[in-house]
CSV table of C-alpha atoms in Angstrom, one decimal:
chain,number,residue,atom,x,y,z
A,1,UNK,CA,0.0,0.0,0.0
A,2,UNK,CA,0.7,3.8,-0.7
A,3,UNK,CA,0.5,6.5,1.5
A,4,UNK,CA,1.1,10.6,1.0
A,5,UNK,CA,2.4,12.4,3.7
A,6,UNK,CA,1.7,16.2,3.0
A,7,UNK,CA,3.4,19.4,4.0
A,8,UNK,CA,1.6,23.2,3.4
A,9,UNK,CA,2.3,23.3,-0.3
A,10,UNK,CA,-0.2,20.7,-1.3
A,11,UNK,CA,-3.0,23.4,0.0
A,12,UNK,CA,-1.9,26.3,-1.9
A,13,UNK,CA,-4.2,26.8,-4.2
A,14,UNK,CA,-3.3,26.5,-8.2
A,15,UNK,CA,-4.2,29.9,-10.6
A,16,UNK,CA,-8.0,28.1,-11.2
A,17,UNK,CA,-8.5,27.7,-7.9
A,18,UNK,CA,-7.6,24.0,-7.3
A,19,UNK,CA,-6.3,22.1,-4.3
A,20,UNK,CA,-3.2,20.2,-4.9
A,21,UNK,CA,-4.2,17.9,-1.9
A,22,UNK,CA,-7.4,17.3,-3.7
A,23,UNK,CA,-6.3,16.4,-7.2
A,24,UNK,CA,-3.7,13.7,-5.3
A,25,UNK,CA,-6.7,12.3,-3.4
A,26,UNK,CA,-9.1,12.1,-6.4
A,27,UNK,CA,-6.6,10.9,-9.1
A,28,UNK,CA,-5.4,8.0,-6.6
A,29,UNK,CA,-7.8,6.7,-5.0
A,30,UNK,CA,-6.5,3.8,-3.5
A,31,UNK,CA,-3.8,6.1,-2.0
A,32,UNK,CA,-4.0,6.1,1.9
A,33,UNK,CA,-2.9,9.7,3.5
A,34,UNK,CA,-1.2,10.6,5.9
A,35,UNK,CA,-2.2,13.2,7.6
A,36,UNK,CA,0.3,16.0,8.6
A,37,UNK,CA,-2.3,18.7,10.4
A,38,UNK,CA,-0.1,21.3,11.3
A,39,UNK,CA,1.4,20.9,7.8
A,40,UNK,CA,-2.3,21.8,6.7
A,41,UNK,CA,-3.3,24.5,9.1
A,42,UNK,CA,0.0,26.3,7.8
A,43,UNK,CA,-1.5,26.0,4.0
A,44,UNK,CA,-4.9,27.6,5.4
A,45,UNK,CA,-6.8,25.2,5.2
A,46,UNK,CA,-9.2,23.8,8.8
A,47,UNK,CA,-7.9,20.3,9.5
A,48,UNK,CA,-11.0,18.8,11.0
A,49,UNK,CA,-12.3,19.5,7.8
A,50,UNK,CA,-9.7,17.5,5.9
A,51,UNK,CA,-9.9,14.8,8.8
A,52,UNK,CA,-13.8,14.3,8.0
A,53,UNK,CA,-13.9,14.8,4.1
A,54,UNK,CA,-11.4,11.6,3.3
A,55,UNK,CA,-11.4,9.7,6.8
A,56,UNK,CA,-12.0,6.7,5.3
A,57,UNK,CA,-8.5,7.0,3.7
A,58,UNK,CA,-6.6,8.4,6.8
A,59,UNK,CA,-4.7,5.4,9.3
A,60,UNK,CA,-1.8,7.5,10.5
A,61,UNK,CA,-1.8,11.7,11.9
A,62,UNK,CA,1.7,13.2,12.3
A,63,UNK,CA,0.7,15.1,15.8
A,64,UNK,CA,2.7,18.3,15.5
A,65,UNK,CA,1.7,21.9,17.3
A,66,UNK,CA,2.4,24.9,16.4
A,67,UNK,CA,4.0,27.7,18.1
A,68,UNK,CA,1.8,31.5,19.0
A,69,UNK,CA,3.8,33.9,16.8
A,70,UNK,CA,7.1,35.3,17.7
A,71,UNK,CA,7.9,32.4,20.0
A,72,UNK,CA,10.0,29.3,19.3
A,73,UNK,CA,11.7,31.1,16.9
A,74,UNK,CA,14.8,28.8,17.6
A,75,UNK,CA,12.2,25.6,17.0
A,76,UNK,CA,11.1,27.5,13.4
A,77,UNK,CA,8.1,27.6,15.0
A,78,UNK,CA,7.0,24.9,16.0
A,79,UNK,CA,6.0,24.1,19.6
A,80,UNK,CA,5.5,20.7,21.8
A,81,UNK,CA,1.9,19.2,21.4
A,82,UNK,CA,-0.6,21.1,23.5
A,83,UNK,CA,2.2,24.2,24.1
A,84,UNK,CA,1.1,25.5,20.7
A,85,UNK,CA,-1.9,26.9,19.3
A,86,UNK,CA,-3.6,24.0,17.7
A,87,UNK,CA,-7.3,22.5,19.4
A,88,UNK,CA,-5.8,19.3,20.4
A,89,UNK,CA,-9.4,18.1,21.9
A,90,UNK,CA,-11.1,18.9,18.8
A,91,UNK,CA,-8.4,17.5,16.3
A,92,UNK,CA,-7.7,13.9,18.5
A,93,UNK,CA,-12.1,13.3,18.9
A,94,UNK,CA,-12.0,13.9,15.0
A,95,UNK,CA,-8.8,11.7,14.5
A,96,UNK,CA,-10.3,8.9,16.9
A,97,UNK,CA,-13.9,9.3,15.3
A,98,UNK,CA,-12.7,8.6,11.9
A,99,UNK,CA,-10.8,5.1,13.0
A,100,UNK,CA,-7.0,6.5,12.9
A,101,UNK,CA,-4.4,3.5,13.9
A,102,UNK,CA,-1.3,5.4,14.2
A,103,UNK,CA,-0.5,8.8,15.6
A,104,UNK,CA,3.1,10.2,15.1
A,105,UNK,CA,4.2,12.8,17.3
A,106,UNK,CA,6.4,15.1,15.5
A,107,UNK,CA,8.9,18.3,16.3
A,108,UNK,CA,10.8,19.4,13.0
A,109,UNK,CA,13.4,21.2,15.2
A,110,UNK,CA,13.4,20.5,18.7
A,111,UNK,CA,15.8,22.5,20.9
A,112,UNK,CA,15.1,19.9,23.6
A,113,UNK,CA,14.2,16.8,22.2
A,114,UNK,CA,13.7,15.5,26.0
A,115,UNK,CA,11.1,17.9,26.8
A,116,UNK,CA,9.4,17.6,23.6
A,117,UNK,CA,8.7,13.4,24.0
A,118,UNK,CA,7.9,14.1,27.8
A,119,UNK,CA,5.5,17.0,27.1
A,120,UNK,CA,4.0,16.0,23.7
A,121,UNK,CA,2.9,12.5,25.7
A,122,UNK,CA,1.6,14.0,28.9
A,123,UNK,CA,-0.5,16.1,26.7
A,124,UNK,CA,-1.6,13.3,24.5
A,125,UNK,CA,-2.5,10.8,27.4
A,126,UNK,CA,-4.4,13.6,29.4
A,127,UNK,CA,-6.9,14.2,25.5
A,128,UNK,CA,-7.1,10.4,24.8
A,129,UNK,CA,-8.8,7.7,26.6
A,130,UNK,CA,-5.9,5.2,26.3
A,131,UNK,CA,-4.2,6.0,22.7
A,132,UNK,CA,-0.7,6.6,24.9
A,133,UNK,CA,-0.6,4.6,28.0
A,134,UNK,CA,2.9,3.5,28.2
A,135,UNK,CA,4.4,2.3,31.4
A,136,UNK,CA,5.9,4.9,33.3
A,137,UNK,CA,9.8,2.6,32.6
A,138,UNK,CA,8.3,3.0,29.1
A,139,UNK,CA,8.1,7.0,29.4
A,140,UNK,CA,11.8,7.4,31.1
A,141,UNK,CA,13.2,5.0,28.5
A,142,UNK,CA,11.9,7.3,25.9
A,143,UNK,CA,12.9,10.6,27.2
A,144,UNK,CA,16.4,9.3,27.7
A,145,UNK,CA,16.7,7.8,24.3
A,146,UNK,CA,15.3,11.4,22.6
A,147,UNK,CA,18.2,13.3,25.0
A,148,UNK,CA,21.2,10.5,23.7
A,149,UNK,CA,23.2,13.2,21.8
A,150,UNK,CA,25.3,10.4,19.6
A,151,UNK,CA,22.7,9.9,17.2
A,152,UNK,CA,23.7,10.1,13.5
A,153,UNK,CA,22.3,9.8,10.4
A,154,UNK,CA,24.2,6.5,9.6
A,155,UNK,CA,22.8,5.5,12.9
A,156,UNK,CA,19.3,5.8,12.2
A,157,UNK,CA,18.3,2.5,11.9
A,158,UNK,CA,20.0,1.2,14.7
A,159,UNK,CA,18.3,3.9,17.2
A,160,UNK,CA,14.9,3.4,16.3
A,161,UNK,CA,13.1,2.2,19.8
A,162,UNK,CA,9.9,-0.1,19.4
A,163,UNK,CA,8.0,-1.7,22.2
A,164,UNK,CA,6.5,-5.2,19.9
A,165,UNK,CA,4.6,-6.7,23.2
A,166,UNK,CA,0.5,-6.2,24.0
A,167,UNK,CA,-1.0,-3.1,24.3
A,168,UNK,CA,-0.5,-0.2,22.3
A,169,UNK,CA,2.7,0.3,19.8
A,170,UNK,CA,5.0,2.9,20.2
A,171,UNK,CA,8.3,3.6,18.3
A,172,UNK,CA,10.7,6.3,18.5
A,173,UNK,CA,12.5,7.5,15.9
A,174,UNK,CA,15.1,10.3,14.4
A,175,UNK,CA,14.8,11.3,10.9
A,176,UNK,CA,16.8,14.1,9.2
A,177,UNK,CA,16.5,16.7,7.4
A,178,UNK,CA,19.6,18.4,5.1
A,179,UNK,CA,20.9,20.9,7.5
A,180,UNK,CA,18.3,21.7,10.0
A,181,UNK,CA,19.5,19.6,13.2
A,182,UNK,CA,17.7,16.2,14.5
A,183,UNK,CA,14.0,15.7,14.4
A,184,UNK,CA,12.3,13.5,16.4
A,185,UNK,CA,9.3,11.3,15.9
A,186,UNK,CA,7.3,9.2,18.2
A,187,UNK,CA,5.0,6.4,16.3
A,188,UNK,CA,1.6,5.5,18.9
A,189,UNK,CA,-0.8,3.3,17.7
């Protein structure tokens, strides 16, 4: 299976008035998506609205927030989840409502990479009945593992942290981007 994960430019609409985003969706239709909603609040465009109109095509949410203006400047604005300005109540009841499997917490450029897992999951476990109940071993293994400073980009692979037993699935993980620093990504489904 195929899946598109977007970013803001898929929103900006073409000189007739089209939606990139919605040309992708209605010329594959079998294509899964992957929702990014910060990616599509900073193309203009409501992401509960999104979330509802092709639900039925939706398994995974990158969970990113976004920073009030002028702040996080060093982060390029981007915040921890719930420290931002995004309706995290309204967003996760519309993500759970419409059967997503997966949600990926996601900082582009955390200055703290610590702070952002333990933040971004305390606010996720206090919105949603059960998507993130790790152990609390779980939680401290995760935090240390996102403030391990040695991780590389040749190292990727070997630094991805999954939990495979019962109960939810989680996964850490450190992709990177050309120039702008480690990202970090936390898979919860």
């Amino acid at each position: 299976r195929f899946g598109w994960h977007n970013h803001h430019f898929e929103f900006k609409k073409t000189a007739d008035g089209t939606i990139p985003m919605d040309i992708l969706l209605s010329e594959a239709p079998d294509m899964l998506w992957e929702v990014d909603v910060s990616w599509v609040v900073r193309g203009g465009e409501d992401p509960v609205a999104w979330l509802k109109r092709y639900g039925s095509r939706i398994e995974a949410c990158h969970i990113k927030d976004i920073a009030a203006p002028g702040t996080c400047l060093d982060e390029d604005g981007w915040a921890d989840v719930g420290h931002g300005t995004l309706d995290w109540p309204s967003l996760i009841s519309t993500m759970r409502g419409i059967g997503v499997k997966l949600f990926v917490l996601e900082h582009d450029k955390p200055s703290d990479a610590s702070r952002f897992v333990r933040r971004s999951m305390a606010t996720l476990a206090s919105r949603t009945s059960g998507c993130c109940e790790l152990s609390a071993c779980e939680q401290r293994a995760m935090v240390r593992w996102a403030s391990s400073s040695d991780i590389t980009p040749s190292a990727r692979s070997q630094s991805t942290m999954r939990r495979q037993s019962s109960g939810p699935t989680w996964a850490v993980d450190t992709p990177f981007a050309a120039g702008t620093g480690k990202a970090v990504e936390v898979f919860i489904g």
